Amino acid sequence: AFVLQHQRLRSQRKLQLGITLSLMGKQVVIESGKEQILDALLSTFDELLRSKQREQESLIQAETLRTSRRFLQAVLNAIGAAVAVVDAAGVIQAVNDPWQRFIEQHAGSECGEGTDLPGYFEQLENARESSARRLAQAIRDFIAQPSLLFTYEYHCATESGERTYDALGTVLDEDSNQRFVFSFSDVTQRDHATAALRRHTEVLQTVLDSAPDAMVMVDHQGRIVQANEQVQELFGYSSEELIGQPVETLIPPSYRDKHPEYAQSFFAS
């Protein structure tokens, strides 16, 4: 809003028409003739309109930014893994809800927006120090020279015991203002299952090797999944050579064509 106050200004030479203009809280005194005052008013109106337009554009941009940020946060929270978005300096710009739970597992200092991500892992006291330090250095190296994909298997000690995380990283922006996304997925149960399967396989292999006869194990497709030492002595193939091969490899050629039919009948019954 603005206020115009007409006043007559007397000088030594002539009588001039003047106005006092109050625009956006500022007092401006214009002393001139009528035409000059009109030009000044028009110029002031134009500047006022441009100022309002810039203000409106700034408000729209700010709202667009807030909407985009809310959308990004919703997407991040929908991801099951712990996710952090960092800038080119390694400083965290955004995190999701699983990230907070991931950090709580470490019982360390807070690690949210504004935190140096590699620096956080370097200062962890209750993690396996060598693993945490190597992870921090790997993150720094990836940010300095981005590749297609960053991968790292991170082992750490948490309040619930030893845990393993698959760390993945990728480049979010390709322009000069690069950002990076790092995710951490808890694969502890997978590793436990893998270790248990490996132990089971080793026990089974020991049992097979103790048998006096050549023995192989096949899946429902008739492919060899395990063989004992006697197979190598009898057929001349090592276990490594046989794994994944059709069992017909060990069948004499005269019976080989009919054997798949016999095997299917056996599995069907």
mmCIF file of C-alpha atoms in Angstrom:
data_model
loop_
_atom_site.group_PDB
_atom_site.id
_atom_site.type_symbol
_atom_site.label_atom_id
_atom_site.label_comp_id
_atom_site.label_asym_id
_atom_site.label_seq_id
_atom_site.Cartn_x
_atom_site.Cartn_y
_atom_site.Cartn_z
ATOM 1 C CA ALA A 1 0.000 0.000 0.000
ATOM 2 C CA PHE A 2 1.152 3.563 -0.499
ATOM 3 C CA VAL A 3 0.101 7.049 0.609
ATOM 4 C CA LEU A 4 0.436 10.219 -1.451
ATOM 5 C CA GLN A 5 0.554 13.577 0.219
ATOM 6 C CA HIS A 6 0.376 16.665 -2.021
ATOM 7 C CA GLN A 7 2.291 19.657 -0.857
ATOM 8 C CA ARG A 8 3.511 22.921 -2.285
ATOM 9 C CA LEU A 9 7.230 23.439 -2.041
ATOM 10 C CA ARG A 10 8.496 27.005 -2.314
ATOM 11 C CA SER A 11 11.990 27.718 -3.449
ATOM 12 C CA GLN A 12 13.738 30.947 -4.070
ATOM 13 C CA ARG A 13 13.190 30.744 -7.826
ATOM 14 C CA LYS A 14 9.801 29.117 -8.467
ATOM 15 C CA LEU A 15 6.876 27.272 -6.942
ATOM 16 C CA GLN A 16 7.076 23.535 -7.413
ATOM 17 C CA LEU A 17 4.565 20.750 -6.852
ATOM 18 C CA GLY A 18 5.873 17.901 -4.712
ATOM 19 C CA ILE A 19 4.672 14.627 -3.230
ATOM 20 C CA THR A 20 5.673 12.515 -0.298
ATOM 21 C CA LEU A 21 5.388 8.860 -1.270
ATOM 22 C CA SER A 22 5.131 6.157 1.382
ATOM 23 C CA LEU A 23 5.864 2.871 -0.329
ATOM 24 C CA MET A 24 6.460 -0.408 1.516
ATOM 25 C CA GLY A 25 7.317 1.432 4.699
ATOM 26 C CA LYS A 26 9.788 3.859 3.094
ATOM 27 C CA GLN A 27 9.281 7.611 2.736
ATOM 28 C CA VAL A 28 10.330 9.076 -0.640
ATOM 29 C CA VAL A 29 10.024 12.825 -1.360
ATOM 30 C CA ILE A 30 9.743 13.853 -5.007
ATOM 31 C CA GLU A 31 10.044 17.520 -5.964
ATOM 32 C CA SER A 32 9.326 18.317 -9.594
ATOM 33 C CA GLY A 33 6.761 19.388 -12.069
ATOM 34 C CA LYS A 34 3.490 17.558 -12.761
ATOM 35 C CA GLU A 35 4.794 15.474 -15.671
ATOM 36 C CA GLN A 36 7.874 14.373 -13.764
ATOM 37 C CA ILE A 37 5.726 13.422 -10.771
ATOM 38 C CA LEU A 38 3.431 11.354 -13.011
ATOM 39 C CA ASP A 39 6.425 9.547 -14.513
ATOM 40 C CA ALA A 40 7.742 8.879 -11.033
ATOM 41 C CA LEU A 41 4.380 7.455 -9.964
ATOM 42 C CA LEU A 42 4.206 5.151 -12.974
ATOM 43 C CA SER A 43 7.769 3.998 -12.377
ATOM 44 C CA THR A 44 6.956 3.364 -8.727
ATOM 45 C CA PHE A 45 3.875 1.340 -9.671
ATOM 46 C CA ASP A 46 5.931 -0.743 -12.103
ATOM 47 C CA GLU A 47 8.543 -1.447 -9.462
ATOM 48 C CA LEU A 48 5.824 -2.352 -6.979
ATOM 49 C CA LEU A 49 4.285 -4.830 -9.421
ATOM 50 C CA ARG A 50 7.668 -6.408 -10.203
ATOM 51 C CA SER A 51 8.408 -6.706 -6.503
ATOM 52 C CA LYS A 52 5.077 -8.428 -5.881
ATOM 53 C CA GLN A 53 5.687 -10.775 -8.805
ATOM 54 C CA ARG A 54 9.131 -11.699 -7.485
ATOM 55 C CA GLU A 55 7.662 -12.263 -4.050
ATOM 56 C CA GLN A 56 4.933 -14.502 -5.503
ATOM 57 C CA GLU A 57 7.456 -16.458 -7.556
ATOM 58 C CA SER A 58 9.616 -16.968 -4.468
ATOM 59 C CA LEU A 59 6.620 -18.271 -2.544
ATOM 60 C CA ILE A 60 5.742 -20.693 -5.378
ATOM 61 C CA GLN A 61 9.337 -21.920 -5.576
ATOM 62 C CA ALA A 62 9.483 -22.402 -1.822
ATOM 63 C CA GLU A 63 6.242 -24.393 -1.831
ATOM 64 C CA THR A 64 7.445 -26.490 -4.782
ATOM 65 C CA LEU A 65 10.666 -27.222 -2.894
ATOM 66 C CA ARG A 66 8.728 -28.229 0.232
ATOM 67 C CA THR A 67 6.458 -30.495 -1.815
ATOM 68 C CA SER A 68 9.425 -32.127 -3.534
ATOM 69 C CA ARG A 69 11.139 -32.647 -0.197
ATOM 70 C CA ARG A 70 8.006 -34.234 1.317
ATOM 71 C CA PHE A 71 7.724 -36.529 -1.704
ATOM 72 C CA LEU A 72 11.404 -37.521 -1.463
ATOM 73 C CA GLN A 73 11.020 -38.213 2.257
ATOM 74 C CA ALA A 74 7.958 -40.391 1.639
ATOM 75 C CA VAL A 75 9.860 -42.372 -1.005
ATOM 76 C CA LEU A 76 12.859 -42.802 1.299
ATOM 77 C CA ASN A 77 10.670 -43.962 4.188
ATOM 78 C CA ALA A 78 9.031 -46.569 1.949
ATOM 79 C CA ILE A 79 12.409 -48.231 1.379
ATOM 80 C CA GLY A 80 13.089 -51.061 3.805
ATOM 81 C CA ALA A 81 16.844 -50.451 3.925
ATOM 82 C CA ALA A 82 18.488 -47.647 5.888
ATOM 83 C CA VAL A 83 19.148 -44.819 3.403
ATOM 84 C CA ALA A 84 21.189 -41.618 3.587
ATOM 85 C CA VAL A 85 21.587 -38.987 0.850
ATOM 86 C CA VAL A 86 24.899 -37.105 1.045
ATOM 87 C CA ASP A 87 26.483 -34.250 -0.876
ATOM 88 C CA ALA A 88 29.881 -34.150 -2.578
ATOM 89 C CA ALA A 89 31.548 -33.429 0.783
ATOM 90 C CA GLY A 90 30.035 -36.538 2.377
ATOM 91 C CA VAL A 91 27.612 -34.506 4.521
ATOM 92 C CA ILE A 92 24.173 -36.048 4.993
ATOM 93 C CA GLN A 93 21.324 -34.129 3.343
ATOM 94 C CA ALA A 94 18.435 -36.518 4.071
ATOM 95 C CA VAL A 95 17.760 -39.828 5.807
ATOM 96 C CA ASN A 96 14.766 -42.160 6.143
ATOM 97 C CA ASP A 97 13.102 -43.737 9.178
ATOM 98 C CA PRO A 98 14.986 -47.082 8.904
ATOM 99 C CA TRP A 99 18.215 -45.083 9.028
ATOM 100 C CA GLN A 100 17.382 -43.922 12.536
ATOM 101 C CA ARG A 101 16.888 -47.533 13.646
ATOM 102 C CA PHE A 102 20.168 -48.491 11.953
ATOM 103 C CA ILE A 103 22.011 -45.787 13.912
ATOM 104 C CA GLU A 104 20.314 -46.783 17.176
ATOM 105 C CA GLN A 105 21.776 -50.285 16.723
ATOM 106 C CA HIS A 106 25.243 -48.810 17.103
ATOM 107 C CA ALA A 107 24.427 -46.921 20.299
ATOM 108 C CA GLY A 108 26.787 -44.237 19.052
ATOM 109 C CA SER A 109 26.389 -40.505 18.524
ATOM 110 C CA GLU A 110 23.544 -39.136 16.430
ATOM 111 C CA CYS A 111 23.930 -39.323 12.677
ATOM 112 C CA GLY A 112 21.378 -37.284 10.763
ATOM 113 C CA GLU A 113 21.210 -34.287 8.466
ATOM 114 C CA GLY A 114 24.389 -32.226 8.592
ATOM 115 C CA THR A 115 26.560 -35.137 9.804
ATOM 116 C CA ASP A 116 29.735 -36.142 7.985
ATOM 117 C CA LEU A 117 28.891 -39.752 7.039
ATOM 118 C CA PRO A 118 32.455 -41.115 6.675
ATOM 119 C CA GLY A 119 33.456 -39.238 9.828
ATOM 120 C CA TYR A 120 30.640 -40.925 11.751
ATOM 121 C CA PHE A 121 31.911 -44.406 10.946
ATOM 122 C CA GLU A 122 35.486 -43.399 11.743
ATOM 123 C CA GLN A 123 34.567 -42.398 15.294
ATOM 124 C CA LEU A 124 32.492 -45.490 16.159
ATOM 125 C CA GLU A 125 33.906 -47.103 19.294
ATOM 126 C CA ASN A 126 31.814 -50.242 19.601
ATOM 127 C CA ALA A 127 32.026 -51.350 15.962
ATOM 128 C CA ARG A 128 34.802 -53.487 14.593
ATOM 129 C CA GLU A 129 37.198 -50.612 14.169
ATOM 130 C CA SER A 130 38.959 -51.978 11.091
ATOM 131 C CA SER A 131 35.644 -52.612 9.309
ATOM 132 C CA ALA A 132 34.244 -49.181 10.202
ATOM 133 C CA ARG A 133 37.419 -47.393 9.150
ATOM 134 C CA ARG A 134 37.581 -49.321 5.888
ATOM 135 C CA LEU A 135 33.924 -48.467 5.221
ATOM 136 C CA ALA A 136 34.597 -44.768 5.857
ATOM 137 C CA GLN A 137 37.550 -44.777 3.478
ATOM 138 C CA ALA A 138 35.577 -46.697 0.850
ATOM 139 C CA ILE A 139 32.793 -44.073 1.008
ATOM 140 C CA ARG A 140 35.307 -41.230 0.651
ATOM 141 C CA ASP A 141 36.959 -42.949 -2.329
ATOM 142 C CA PHE A 142 33.585 -43.521 -4.027
ATOM 143 C CA ILE A 143 32.560 -39.868 -3.578
ATOM 144 C CA ALA A 144 35.928 -38.666 -4.890
ATOM 145 C CA GLN A 145 35.824 -40.952 -7.937
ATOM 146 C CA PRO A 146 32.263 -42.217 -8.487
ATOM 147 C CA SER A 147 31.809 -45.540 -10.241
ATOM 148 C CA LEU A 148 28.661 -47.268 -11.431
ATOM 149 C CA LEU A 149 27.896 -48.850 -8.057
ATOM 150 C CA PHE A 150 29.416 -48.882 -4.587
ATOM 151 C CA THR A 151 29.268 -52.163 -2.630
ATOM 152 C CA TYR A 152 30.677 -53.072 0.766
ATOM 153 C CA GLU A 153 29.981 -55.785 3.352
ATOM 154 C CA TYR A 154 29.949 -54.057 6.715
ATOM 155 C CA HIS A 155 30.412 -56.092 9.900
ATOM 156 C CA CYS A 156 29.738 -54.407 13.225
ATOM 157 C CA ALA A 157 29.064 -55.129 16.879
ATOM 158 C CA THR A 158 25.686 -53.832 18.070
ATOM 159 C CA GLU A 159 23.664 -54.092 21.258
ATOM 160 C CA SER A 160 21.950 -57.173 19.794
ATOM 161 C CA GLY A 161 25.253 -58.831 18.840
ATOM 162 C CA GLU A 162 27.339 -59.135 15.697
ATOM 163 C CA ARG A 163 25.508 -58.004 12.577
ATOM 164 C CA THR A 164 26.269 -57.840 8.873
ATOM 165 C CA TYR A 165 25.039 -55.147 6.478
ATOM 166 C CA ASP A 166 25.222 -54.946 2.697
ATOM 167 C CA ALA A 167 26.168 -51.348 1.917
ATOM 168 C CA LEU A 168 25.275 -50.021 -1.547
ATOM 169 C CA GLY A 169 25.930 -46.604 -3.038
ATOM 170 C CA THR A 170 25.066 -44.827 -6.263
ATOM 171 C CA VAL A 171 25.226 -41.354 -7.804
ATOM 172 C CA LEU A 172 21.954 -39.429 -7.532
ATOM 173 C CA ASP A 173 22.870 -36.391 -9.677
ATOM 174 C CA GLU A 174 25.166 -36.187 -12.665
ATOM 175 C CA ASP A 175 25.643 -32.396 -12.604
ATOM 176 C CA SER A 176 28.219 -30.362 -10.688
ATOM 177 C CA ASN A 177 26.101 -30.499 -7.515
ATOM 178 C CA GLN A 178 26.475 -34.235 -7.165
ATOM 179 C CA ARG A 179 24.650 -36.134 -4.455
ATOM 180 C CA PHE A 180 25.021 -39.771 -3.500
ATOM 181 C CA VAL A 181 22.656 -42.356 -2.034
ATOM 182 C CA PHE A 182 23.960 -44.964 0.411
ATOM 183 C CA SER A 183 21.807 -47.813 1.718
ATOM 184 C CA PHE A 184 22.460 -50.410 4.414
ATOM 185 C CA SER A 185 20.521 -53.696 4.422
ATOM 186 C CA ASP A 186 20.714 -56.075 7.379
ATOM 187 C CA VAL A 187 21.739 -59.468 5.960
ATOM 188 C CA THR A 188 22.659 -61.097 9.268
ATOM 189 C CA GLN A 189 19.946 -63.743 9.003
ATOM 190 C CA ARG A 190 20.933 -64.497 5.432
ATOM 191 C CA ASP A 191 24.545 -64.982 6.496
ATOM 192 C CA HIS A 192 23.465 -67.229 9.364
ATOM 193 C CA ALA A 193 21.363 -69.315 6.983
ATOM 194 C CA THR A 194 24.229 -69.510 4.505
ATOM 195 C CA ALA A 195 26.631 -70.602 7.231
ATOM 196 C CA ALA A 196 24.169 -73.232 8.482
ATOM 197 C CA LEU A 197 23.687 -74.574 4.948
ATOM 198 C CA ARG A 198 27.435 -74.715 4.463
ATOM 199 C CA ARG A 199 27.866 -76.678 7.685
ATOM 200 C CA HIS A 200 25.059 -79.043 6.669
ATOM 201 C CA THR A 201 26.655 -79.573 3.257
ATOM 202 C CA GLU A 202 30.026 -80.290 4.837
ATOM 203 C CA VAL A 203 28.495 -82.885 7.195
ATOM 204 C CA LEU A 204 26.608 -84.517 4.332
ATOM 205 C CA GLN A 205 29.765 -84.575 2.216
ATOM 206 C CA THR A 206 31.613 -86.319 5.043
ATOM 207 C CA VAL A 207 28.860 -88.954 5.247
ATOM 208 C CA LEU A 208 28.920 -89.490 1.476
ATOM 209 C CA ASP A 209 32.700 -89.787 1.381
ATOM 210 C CA SER A 210 32.594 -92.438 4.104
ATOM 211 C CA ALA A 211 30.334 -94.668 1.981
ATOM 212 C CA PRO A 212 32.169 -97.533 0.198
ATOM 213 C CA ASP A 213 30.197 -97.081 -3.044
ATOM 214 C CA ALA A 214 30.143 -94.269 -5.579
ATOM 215 C CA MET A 215 27.177 -92.006 -4.781
ATOM 216 C CA VAL A 216 25.698 -88.868 -6.293
ATOM 217 C CA MET A 217 22.771 -86.636 -5.273
ATOM 218 C CA VAL A 218 20.580 -85.074 -7.948
ATOM 219 C CA ASP A 219 17.810 -82.472 -7.936
ATOM 220 C CA HIS A 220 14.343 -82.830 -9.508
ATOM 221 C CA GLN A 221 15.771 -81.795 -12.867
ATOM 222 C CA GLY A 222 18.228 -84.670 -12.779
ATOM 223 C CA ARG A 223 21.294 -82.488 -12.286
ATOM 224 C CA ILE A 224 24.040 -83.544 -9.920
ATOM 225 C CA VAL A 225 24.266 -81.440 -6.753
ATOM 226 C CA GLN A 226 26.717 -83.565 -4.764
ATOM 227 C CA ALA A 227 29.072 -86.521 -5.334
ATOM 228 C CA ASN A 228 31.487 -88.460 -3.127
ATOM 229 C CA GLU A 229 35.136 -89.345 -3.568
ATOM 230 C CA GLN A 230 34.354 -92.840 -4.865
ATOM 231 C CA VAL A 231 32.711 -91.308 -7.953
ATOM 232 C CA GLN A 232 36.045 -89.837 -8.959
ATOM 233 C CA GLU A 233 37.786 -93.188 -8.520
ATOM 234 C CA LEU A 234 35.104 -95.014 -10.520
ATOM 235 C CA PHE A 235 34.348 -92.528 -13.306
ATOM 236 C CA GLY A 236 37.422 -90.283 -13.299
ATOM 237 C CA TYR A 237 35.441 -87.069 -12.696
ATOM 238 C CA SER A 238 36.053 -84.810 -9.712
ATOM 239 C CA SER A 239 33.087 -83.587 -7.662
ATOM 240 C CA GLU A 240 33.649 -80.061 -8.985
ATOM 241 C CA GLU A 241 33.396 -81.290 -12.574
ATOM 242 C CA LEU A 242 30.148 -83.131 -11.933
ATOM 243 C CA ILE A 243 28.224 -80.496 -9.961
ATOM 244 C CA GLY A 244 25.494 -79.080 -12.227
ATOM 245 C CA GLN A 245 25.871 -81.751 -14.890
ATOM 246 C CA PRO A 246 22.978 -84.069 -15.862
ATOM 247 C CA VAL A 247 23.213 -87.442 -14.163
ATOM 248 C CA GLU A 248 23.123 -89.036 -17.633
ATOM 249 C CA THR A 249 26.784 -88.037 -17.868
ATOM 250 C CA LEU A 250 27.493 -91.156 -15.786
ATOM 251 C CA ILE A 251 25.061 -93.415 -17.671
ATOM 252 C CA PRO A 252 26.423 -95.685 -20.428
ATOM 253 C CA PRO A 253 25.529 -94.329 -23.897
ATOM 254 C CA SER A 254 23.279 -97.322 -24.682
ATOM 255 C CA TYR A 255 20.952 -96.408 -21.769
ATOM 256 C CA ARG A 256 21.440 -92.628 -21.747
ATOM 257 C CA ASP A 257 18.519 -91.696 -24.020
ATOM 258 C CA LYS A 258 15.955 -93.643 -21.960
ATOM 259 C CA HIS A 259 17.198 -92.558 -18.537
ATOM 260 C CA PRO A 260 15.453 -89.119 -18.354
ATOM 261 C CA GLU A 261 12.112 -90.882 -18.827
ATOM 262 C CA TYR A 262 12.920 -93.312 -16.017
ATOM 263 C CA ALA A 263 14.022 -90.439 -13.770
ATOM 264 C CA GLN A 264 10.808 -88.476 -14.397
ATOM 265 C CA SER A 265 8.738 -91.532 -13.591
ATOM 266 C CA PHE A 266 10.696 -92.016 -10.404
ATOM 267 C CA PHE A 267 10.226 -88.420 -9.249
ATOM 268 C CA ALA A 268 6.521 -88.533 -10.138
ATOM 269 C CA SER A 269 5.982 -91.538 -7.897
#
